[in-house]
Tab-separated table of C-alpha atoms in Angstrom:
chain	number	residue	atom	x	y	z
A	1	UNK	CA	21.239	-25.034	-26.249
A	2	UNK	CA	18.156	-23.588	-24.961
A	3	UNK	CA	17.784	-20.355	-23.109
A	4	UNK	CA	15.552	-20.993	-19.689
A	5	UNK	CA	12.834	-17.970	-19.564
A	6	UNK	CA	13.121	-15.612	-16.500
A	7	UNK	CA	9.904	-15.370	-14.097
A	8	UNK	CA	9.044	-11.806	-15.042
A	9	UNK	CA	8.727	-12.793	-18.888
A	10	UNK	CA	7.389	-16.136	-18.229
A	11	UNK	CA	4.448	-14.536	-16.303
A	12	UNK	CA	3.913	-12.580	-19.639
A	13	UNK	CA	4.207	-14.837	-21.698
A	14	UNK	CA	1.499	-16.746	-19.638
A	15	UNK	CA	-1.072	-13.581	-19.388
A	16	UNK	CA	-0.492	-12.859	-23.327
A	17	UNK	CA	-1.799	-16.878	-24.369
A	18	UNK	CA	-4.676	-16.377	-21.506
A	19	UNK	CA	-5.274	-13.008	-22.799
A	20	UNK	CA	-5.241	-12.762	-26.667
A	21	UNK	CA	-6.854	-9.803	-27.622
A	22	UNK	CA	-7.375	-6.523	-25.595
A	23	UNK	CA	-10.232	-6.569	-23.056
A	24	UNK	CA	-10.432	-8.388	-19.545
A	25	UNK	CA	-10.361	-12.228	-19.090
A	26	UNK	CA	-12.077	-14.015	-16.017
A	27	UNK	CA	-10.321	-17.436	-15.645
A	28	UNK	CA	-10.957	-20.624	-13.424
A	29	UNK	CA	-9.581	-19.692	-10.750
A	30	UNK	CA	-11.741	-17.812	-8.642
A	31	UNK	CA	-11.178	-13.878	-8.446
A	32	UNK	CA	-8.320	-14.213	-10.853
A	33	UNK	CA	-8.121	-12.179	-13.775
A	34	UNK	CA	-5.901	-11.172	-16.875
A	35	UNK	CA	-6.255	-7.363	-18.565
A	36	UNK	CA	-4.282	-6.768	-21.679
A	37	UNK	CA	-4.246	-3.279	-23.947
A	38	UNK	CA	-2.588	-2.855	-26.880
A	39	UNK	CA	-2.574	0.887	-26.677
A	40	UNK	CA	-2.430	4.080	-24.700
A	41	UNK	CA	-5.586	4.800	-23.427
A	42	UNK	CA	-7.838	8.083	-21.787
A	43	UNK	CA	-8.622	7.865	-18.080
A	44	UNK	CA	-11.680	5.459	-17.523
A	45	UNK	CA	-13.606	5.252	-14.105
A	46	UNK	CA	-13.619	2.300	-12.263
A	47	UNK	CA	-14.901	0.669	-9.012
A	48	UNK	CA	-11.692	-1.089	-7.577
A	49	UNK	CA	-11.948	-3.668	-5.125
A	50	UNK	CA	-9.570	-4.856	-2.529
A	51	UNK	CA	-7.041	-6.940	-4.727
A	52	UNK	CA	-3.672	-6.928	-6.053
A	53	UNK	CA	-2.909	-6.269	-9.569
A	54	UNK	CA	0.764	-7.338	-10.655
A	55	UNK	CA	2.170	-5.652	-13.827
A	56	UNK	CA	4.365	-7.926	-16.539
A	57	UNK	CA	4.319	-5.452	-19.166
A	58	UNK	CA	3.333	-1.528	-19.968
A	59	UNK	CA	2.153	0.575	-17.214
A	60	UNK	CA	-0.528	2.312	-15.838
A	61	UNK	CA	-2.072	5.540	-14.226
A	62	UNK	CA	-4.610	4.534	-10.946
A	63	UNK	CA	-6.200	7.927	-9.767
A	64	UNK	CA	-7.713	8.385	-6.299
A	65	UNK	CA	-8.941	12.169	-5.827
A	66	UNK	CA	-6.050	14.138	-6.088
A	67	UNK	CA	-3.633	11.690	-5.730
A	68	UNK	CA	-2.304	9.104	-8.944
A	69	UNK	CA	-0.456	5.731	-8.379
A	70	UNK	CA	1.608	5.090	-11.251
A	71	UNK	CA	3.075	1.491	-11.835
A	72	UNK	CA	5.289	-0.492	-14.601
A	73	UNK	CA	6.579	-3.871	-15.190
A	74	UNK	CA	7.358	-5.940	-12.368
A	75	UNK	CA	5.287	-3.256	-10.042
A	76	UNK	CA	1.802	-4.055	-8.103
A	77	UNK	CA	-0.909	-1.808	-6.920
A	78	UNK	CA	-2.322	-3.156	-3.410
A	79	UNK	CA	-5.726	-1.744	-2.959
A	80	UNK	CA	-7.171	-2.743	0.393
A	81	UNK	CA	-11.049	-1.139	-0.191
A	82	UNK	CA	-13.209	-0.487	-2.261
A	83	UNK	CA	-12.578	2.923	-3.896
A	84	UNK	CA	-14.101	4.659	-6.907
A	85	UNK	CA	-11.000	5.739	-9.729
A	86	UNK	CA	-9.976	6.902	-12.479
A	87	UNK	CA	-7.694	4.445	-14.572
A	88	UNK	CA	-5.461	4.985	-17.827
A	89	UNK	CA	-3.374	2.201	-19.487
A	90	UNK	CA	0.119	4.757	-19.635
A	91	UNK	CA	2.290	2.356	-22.234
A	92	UNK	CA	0.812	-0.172	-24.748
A	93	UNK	CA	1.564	-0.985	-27.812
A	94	UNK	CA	1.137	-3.614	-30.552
A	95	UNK	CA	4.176	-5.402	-30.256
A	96	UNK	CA	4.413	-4.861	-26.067
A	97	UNK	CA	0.747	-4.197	-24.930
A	98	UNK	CA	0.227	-4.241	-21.459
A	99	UNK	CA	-0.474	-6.969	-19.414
A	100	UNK	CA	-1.893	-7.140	-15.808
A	101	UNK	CA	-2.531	-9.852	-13.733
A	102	UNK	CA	-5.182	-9.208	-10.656
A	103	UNK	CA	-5.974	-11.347	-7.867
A	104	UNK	CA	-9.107	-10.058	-5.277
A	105	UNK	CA	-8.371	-10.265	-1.605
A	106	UNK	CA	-10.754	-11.781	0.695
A	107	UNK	CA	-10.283	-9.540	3.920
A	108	UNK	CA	-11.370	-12.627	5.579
A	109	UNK	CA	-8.698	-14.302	4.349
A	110	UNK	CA	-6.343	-11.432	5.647
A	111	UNK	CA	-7.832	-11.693	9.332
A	112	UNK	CA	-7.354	-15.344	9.655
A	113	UNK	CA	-3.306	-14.717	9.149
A	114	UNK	CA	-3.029	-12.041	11.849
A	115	UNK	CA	-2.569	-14.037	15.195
A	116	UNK	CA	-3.262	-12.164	18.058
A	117	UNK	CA	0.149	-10.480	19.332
A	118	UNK	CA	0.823	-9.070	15.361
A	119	UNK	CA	-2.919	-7.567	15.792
A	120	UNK	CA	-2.445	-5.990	18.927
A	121	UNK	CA	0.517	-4.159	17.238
A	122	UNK	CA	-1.539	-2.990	14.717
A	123	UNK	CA	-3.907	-1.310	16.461
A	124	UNK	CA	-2.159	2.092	17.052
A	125	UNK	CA	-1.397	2.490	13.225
A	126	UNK	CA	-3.172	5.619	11.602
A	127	UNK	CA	-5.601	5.254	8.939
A	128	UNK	CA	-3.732	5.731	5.357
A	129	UNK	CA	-4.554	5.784	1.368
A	130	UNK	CA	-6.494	2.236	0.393
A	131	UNK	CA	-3.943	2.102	-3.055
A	132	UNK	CA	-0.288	1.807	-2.488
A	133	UNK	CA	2.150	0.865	-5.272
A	134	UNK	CA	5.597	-1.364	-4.721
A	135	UNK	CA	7.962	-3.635	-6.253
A	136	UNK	CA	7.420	-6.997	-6.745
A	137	UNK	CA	9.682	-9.199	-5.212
A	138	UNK	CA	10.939	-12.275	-6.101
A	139	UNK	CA	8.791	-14.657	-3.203
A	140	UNK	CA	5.570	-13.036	-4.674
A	141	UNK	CA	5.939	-13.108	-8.402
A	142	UNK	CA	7.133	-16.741	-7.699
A	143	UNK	CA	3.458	-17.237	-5.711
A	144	UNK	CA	2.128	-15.617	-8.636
A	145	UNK	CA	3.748	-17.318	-11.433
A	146	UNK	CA	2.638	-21.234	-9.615
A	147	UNK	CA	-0.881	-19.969	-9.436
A	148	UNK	CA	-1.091	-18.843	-12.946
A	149	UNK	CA	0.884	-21.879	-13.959
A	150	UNK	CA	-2.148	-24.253	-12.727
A	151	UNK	CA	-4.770	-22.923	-15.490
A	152	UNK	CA	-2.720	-25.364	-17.896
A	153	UNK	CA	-3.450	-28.016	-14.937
A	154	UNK	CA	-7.019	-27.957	-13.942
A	155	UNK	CA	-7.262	-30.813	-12.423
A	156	UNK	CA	-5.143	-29.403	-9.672
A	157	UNK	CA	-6.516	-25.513	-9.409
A	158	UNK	CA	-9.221	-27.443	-6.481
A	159	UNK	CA	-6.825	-28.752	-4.435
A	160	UNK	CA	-3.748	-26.002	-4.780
A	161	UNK	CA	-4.777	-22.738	-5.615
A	162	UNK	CA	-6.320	-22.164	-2.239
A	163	UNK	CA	-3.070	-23.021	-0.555
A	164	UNK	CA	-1.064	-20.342	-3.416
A	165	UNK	CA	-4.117	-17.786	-2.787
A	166	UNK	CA	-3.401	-17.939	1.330
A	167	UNK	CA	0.897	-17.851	0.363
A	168	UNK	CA	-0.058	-15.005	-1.408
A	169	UNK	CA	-1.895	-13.164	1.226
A	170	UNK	CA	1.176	-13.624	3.426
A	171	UNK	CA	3.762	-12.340	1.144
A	172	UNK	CA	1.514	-9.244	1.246
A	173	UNK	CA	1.189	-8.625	4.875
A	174	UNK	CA	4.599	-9.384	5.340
A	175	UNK	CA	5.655	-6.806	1.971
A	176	UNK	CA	6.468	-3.201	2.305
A	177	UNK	CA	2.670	-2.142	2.467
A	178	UNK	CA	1.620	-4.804	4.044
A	179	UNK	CA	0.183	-2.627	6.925
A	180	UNK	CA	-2.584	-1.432	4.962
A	181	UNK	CA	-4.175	-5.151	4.808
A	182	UNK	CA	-3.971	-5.683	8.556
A	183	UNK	CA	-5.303	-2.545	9.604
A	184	UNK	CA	-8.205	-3.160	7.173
A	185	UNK	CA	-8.829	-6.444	8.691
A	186	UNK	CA	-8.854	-5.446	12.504
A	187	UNK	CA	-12.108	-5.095	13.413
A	188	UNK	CA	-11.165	-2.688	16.283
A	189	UNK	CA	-9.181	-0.153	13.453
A	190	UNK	CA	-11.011	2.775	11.810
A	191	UNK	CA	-10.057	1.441	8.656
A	192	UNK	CA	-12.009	-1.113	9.128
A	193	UNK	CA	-14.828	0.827	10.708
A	194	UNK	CA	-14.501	2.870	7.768
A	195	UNK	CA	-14.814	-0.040	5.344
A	196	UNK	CA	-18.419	-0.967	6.824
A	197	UNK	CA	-19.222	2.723	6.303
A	198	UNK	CA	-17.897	2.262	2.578
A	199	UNK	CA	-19.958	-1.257	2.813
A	200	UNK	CA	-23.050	0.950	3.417
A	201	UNK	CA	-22.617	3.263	1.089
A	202	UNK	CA	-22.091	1.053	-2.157
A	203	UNK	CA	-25.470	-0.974	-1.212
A	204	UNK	CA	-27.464	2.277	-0.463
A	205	UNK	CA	-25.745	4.757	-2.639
A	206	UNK	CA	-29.376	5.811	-4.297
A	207	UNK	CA	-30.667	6.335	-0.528
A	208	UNK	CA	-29.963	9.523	1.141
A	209	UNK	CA	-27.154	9.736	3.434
A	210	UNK	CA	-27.350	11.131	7.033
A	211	UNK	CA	-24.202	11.185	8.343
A	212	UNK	CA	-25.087	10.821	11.846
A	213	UNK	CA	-26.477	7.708	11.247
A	214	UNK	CA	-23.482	6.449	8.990
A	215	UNK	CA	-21.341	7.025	11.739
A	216	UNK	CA	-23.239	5.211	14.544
A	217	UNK	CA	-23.285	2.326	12.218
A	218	UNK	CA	-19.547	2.366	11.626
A	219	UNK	CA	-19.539	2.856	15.840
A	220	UNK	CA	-17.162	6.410	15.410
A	221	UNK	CA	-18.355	9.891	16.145
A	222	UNK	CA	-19.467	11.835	13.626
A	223	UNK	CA	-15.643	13.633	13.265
A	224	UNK	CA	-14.057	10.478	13.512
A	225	UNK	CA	-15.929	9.161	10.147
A	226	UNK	CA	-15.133	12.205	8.363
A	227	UNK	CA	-10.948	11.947	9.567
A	228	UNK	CA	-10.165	8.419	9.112
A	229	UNK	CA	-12.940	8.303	5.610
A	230	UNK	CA	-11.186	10.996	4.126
A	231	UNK	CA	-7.517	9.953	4.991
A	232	UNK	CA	-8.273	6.265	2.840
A	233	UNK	CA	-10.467	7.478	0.611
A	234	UNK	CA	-9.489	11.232	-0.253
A	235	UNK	CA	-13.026	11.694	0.114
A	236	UNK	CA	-15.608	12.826	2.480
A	237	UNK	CA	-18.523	10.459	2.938
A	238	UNK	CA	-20.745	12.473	0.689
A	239	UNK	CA	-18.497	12.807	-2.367
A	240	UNK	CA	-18.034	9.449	-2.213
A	241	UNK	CA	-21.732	8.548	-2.786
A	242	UNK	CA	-21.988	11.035	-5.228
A	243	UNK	CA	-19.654	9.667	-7.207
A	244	UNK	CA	-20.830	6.579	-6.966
A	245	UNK	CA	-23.965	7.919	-8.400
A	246	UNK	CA	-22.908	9.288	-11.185
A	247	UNK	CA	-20.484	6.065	-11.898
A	248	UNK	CA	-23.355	4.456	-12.091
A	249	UNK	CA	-25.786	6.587	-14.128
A	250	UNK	CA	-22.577	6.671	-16.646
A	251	UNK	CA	-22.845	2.714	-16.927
A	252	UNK	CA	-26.656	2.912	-17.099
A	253	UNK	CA	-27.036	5.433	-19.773
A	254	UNK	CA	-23.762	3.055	-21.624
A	255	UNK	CA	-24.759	-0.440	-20.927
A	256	UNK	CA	-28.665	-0.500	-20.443
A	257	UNK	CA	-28.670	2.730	-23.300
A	258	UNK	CA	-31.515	4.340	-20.707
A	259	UNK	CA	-31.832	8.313	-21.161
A	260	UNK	CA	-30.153	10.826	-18.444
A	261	UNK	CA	-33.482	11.835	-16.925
A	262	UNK	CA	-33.892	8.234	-16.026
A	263	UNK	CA	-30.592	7.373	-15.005
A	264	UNK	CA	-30.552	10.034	-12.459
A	265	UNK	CA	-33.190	9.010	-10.944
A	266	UNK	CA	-32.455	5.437	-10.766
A	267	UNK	CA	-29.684	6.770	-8.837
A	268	UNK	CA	-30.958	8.574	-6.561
A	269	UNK	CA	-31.539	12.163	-8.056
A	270	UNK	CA	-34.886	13.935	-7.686
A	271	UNK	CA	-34.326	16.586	-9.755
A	272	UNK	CA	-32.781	16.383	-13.349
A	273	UNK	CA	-31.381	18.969	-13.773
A	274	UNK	CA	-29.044	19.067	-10.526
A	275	UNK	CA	-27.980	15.781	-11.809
A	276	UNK	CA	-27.128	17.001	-15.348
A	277	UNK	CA	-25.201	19.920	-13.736
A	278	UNK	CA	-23.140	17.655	-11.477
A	279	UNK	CA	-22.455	14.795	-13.935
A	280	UNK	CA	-20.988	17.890	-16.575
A	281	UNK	CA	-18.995	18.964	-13.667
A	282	UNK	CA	-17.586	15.736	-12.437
A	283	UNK	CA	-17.141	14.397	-15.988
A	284	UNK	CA	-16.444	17.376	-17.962
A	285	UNK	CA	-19.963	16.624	-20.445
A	286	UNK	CA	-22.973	16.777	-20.308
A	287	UNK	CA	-24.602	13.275	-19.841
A	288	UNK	CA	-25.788	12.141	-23.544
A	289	UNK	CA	-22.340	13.737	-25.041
A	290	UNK	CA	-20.091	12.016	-22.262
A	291	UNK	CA	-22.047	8.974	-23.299
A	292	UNK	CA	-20.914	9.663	-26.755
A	293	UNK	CA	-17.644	10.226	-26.288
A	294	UNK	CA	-16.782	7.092	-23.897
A	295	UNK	CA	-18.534	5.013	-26.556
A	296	UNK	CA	-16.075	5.875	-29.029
A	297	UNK	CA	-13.085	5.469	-26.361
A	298	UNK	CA	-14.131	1.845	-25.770
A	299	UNK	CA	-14.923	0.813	-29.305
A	300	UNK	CA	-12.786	-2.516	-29.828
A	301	UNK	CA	-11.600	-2.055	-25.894
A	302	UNK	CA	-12.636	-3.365	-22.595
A	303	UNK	CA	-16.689	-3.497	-21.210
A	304	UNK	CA	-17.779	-0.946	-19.105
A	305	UNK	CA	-18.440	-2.013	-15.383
A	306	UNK	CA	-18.090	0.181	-12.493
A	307	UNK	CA	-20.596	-1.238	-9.704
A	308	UNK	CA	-20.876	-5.239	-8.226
């Protein structure tokens, strides 16, 4: 008499055959991807992007600033902009690595679920953290599970995995952090205003930043920017850029192999060496032995990518 397989190992089980060896898997369905890691890893920088990223085995460490998101099996990670971190796989192993399932969020796709009367409601609510972390319930990982299920029917990914992707959205909103999203997609809310601020930024990062003109942009007052930026990103505007910067000089000097002198100044830095003394304080190295270092770290791992 057979056993029947319960959703939460299925989904692994799933993941693990789409994801046979450590490193990150892009699938047909669009903005769905698998991550699996077969051991405990150091803190890695990476660009996340609004999307939710659903746990079936291991956990991780998701740091924003100060602040770090830890999550485990059966646990998601809703991150509703785009936010520079710091990420470390925080239980692998051989015979249970860890395996992640992440699906991007079209805000778009947020915005055309809010009718009007849920909006209005939403417009009074403050401007919080972009990352959040909660439980999976039972109505999403089911969502999740049918969606995944359709890369063994391709034929039918066309025709059904928008209809999943949109149930999805919806189990979000209506979820315990579900707030986040529709503030994000009001265009009337700071944290939206503060999204086309972040918008700016990631295109223009190597430009310098006035903040006066950031603001008008984002239509806030200068204060306003610097409140509501902080309170999602636990960042002002300008360490944000920076760090952006130097994310990206770290996956120039890693990927393209360019010296530090150029890198900084692909990235916006005029002088090397105020960009040699930031990078060794934000990254704890100078640039050429940080370089070193992460090399090593991601031997046999996942590829480096930080930036669209």
């Amino acid at each position: 008499m057979s056993t029947q397989i319960s959703p939460q190992d299925e989904i692994a089980v799933l993941i693990s055959r789409h994801a046979p060896r450590n490193g990150d898997y892009a699938t047909a369905i669009g903005n769905l991807t698998f991550h699996r890691q077969s051991s405990v890893t150091e803190s890695l920088f990476h660009a996340a992007r609004p999307s939710v990223a659903i746990i079936a085995q291991g956990a991780k460490d998701v740091t924003l600033g100060t602040d770090t998101f830890h999550y485990g099996r059966m646990q998601y990670l809703l991150t509703s902009v785009d936010l520079p971190v710091q990420v470390r796989v925080a239980q692998a192993s051989e015979d249970k690595p860890h395996l992640c399932v992440v699906l991007g969020i079209d805000i778009a796709d947020v915005a055309a679920l809010l009718d009007s009367e849920s909006a209005a409601q939403q417009k009074l609510l403050p401007a919080t953290r972009g990352i959040s972390v909660s439980d999976v319930s039972a109505e999403l990982l089911d969502a999740m599970l049918r969606l995944v299920r359709l890369l063994d029917k391709p034929g039918e990914i066309a025709a059904l995995a928008p209809l999943i992707r949109r149930e999805l959205t919806y189990r979000l909103l209506n979820g315990p952090v579900g707030a986040r999203l529709r503030h994000m997609a009001l265009a009337s809310s700071q944290s939206h205003q503060v999204a086309q601020a972040i918008d700016w930024i990631k295109v223009n990062y190597a430009q310098p930043l006035r903040i006066e003109q950031l603001a008008g942009m984002a239509n806030m007052s200068m204060s306003s920017l610097h409140h509501h930026f902080k309170a999602i990103t636990a960042m002002t505007p300008m360490q944000y850029q920076k760090l952006l910067r130097l994310q990206e000089a770290r996956r120039l000097m890693l990927v393209e192999q360019i010296d530090a002198g150029t890198a900084g100044y692909r990235v916006g830095y005029a002088s090397e060496s105020q960009f040699s003394r930031e990078y060794s304080r934000q990254f704890g190295r100078a640039p050429m032995r940080d370089v070193g270092q992460v090399r090593a770290q991601l031997s046999g791992t996942t590829a480096y990518s930080v930036l669209p």
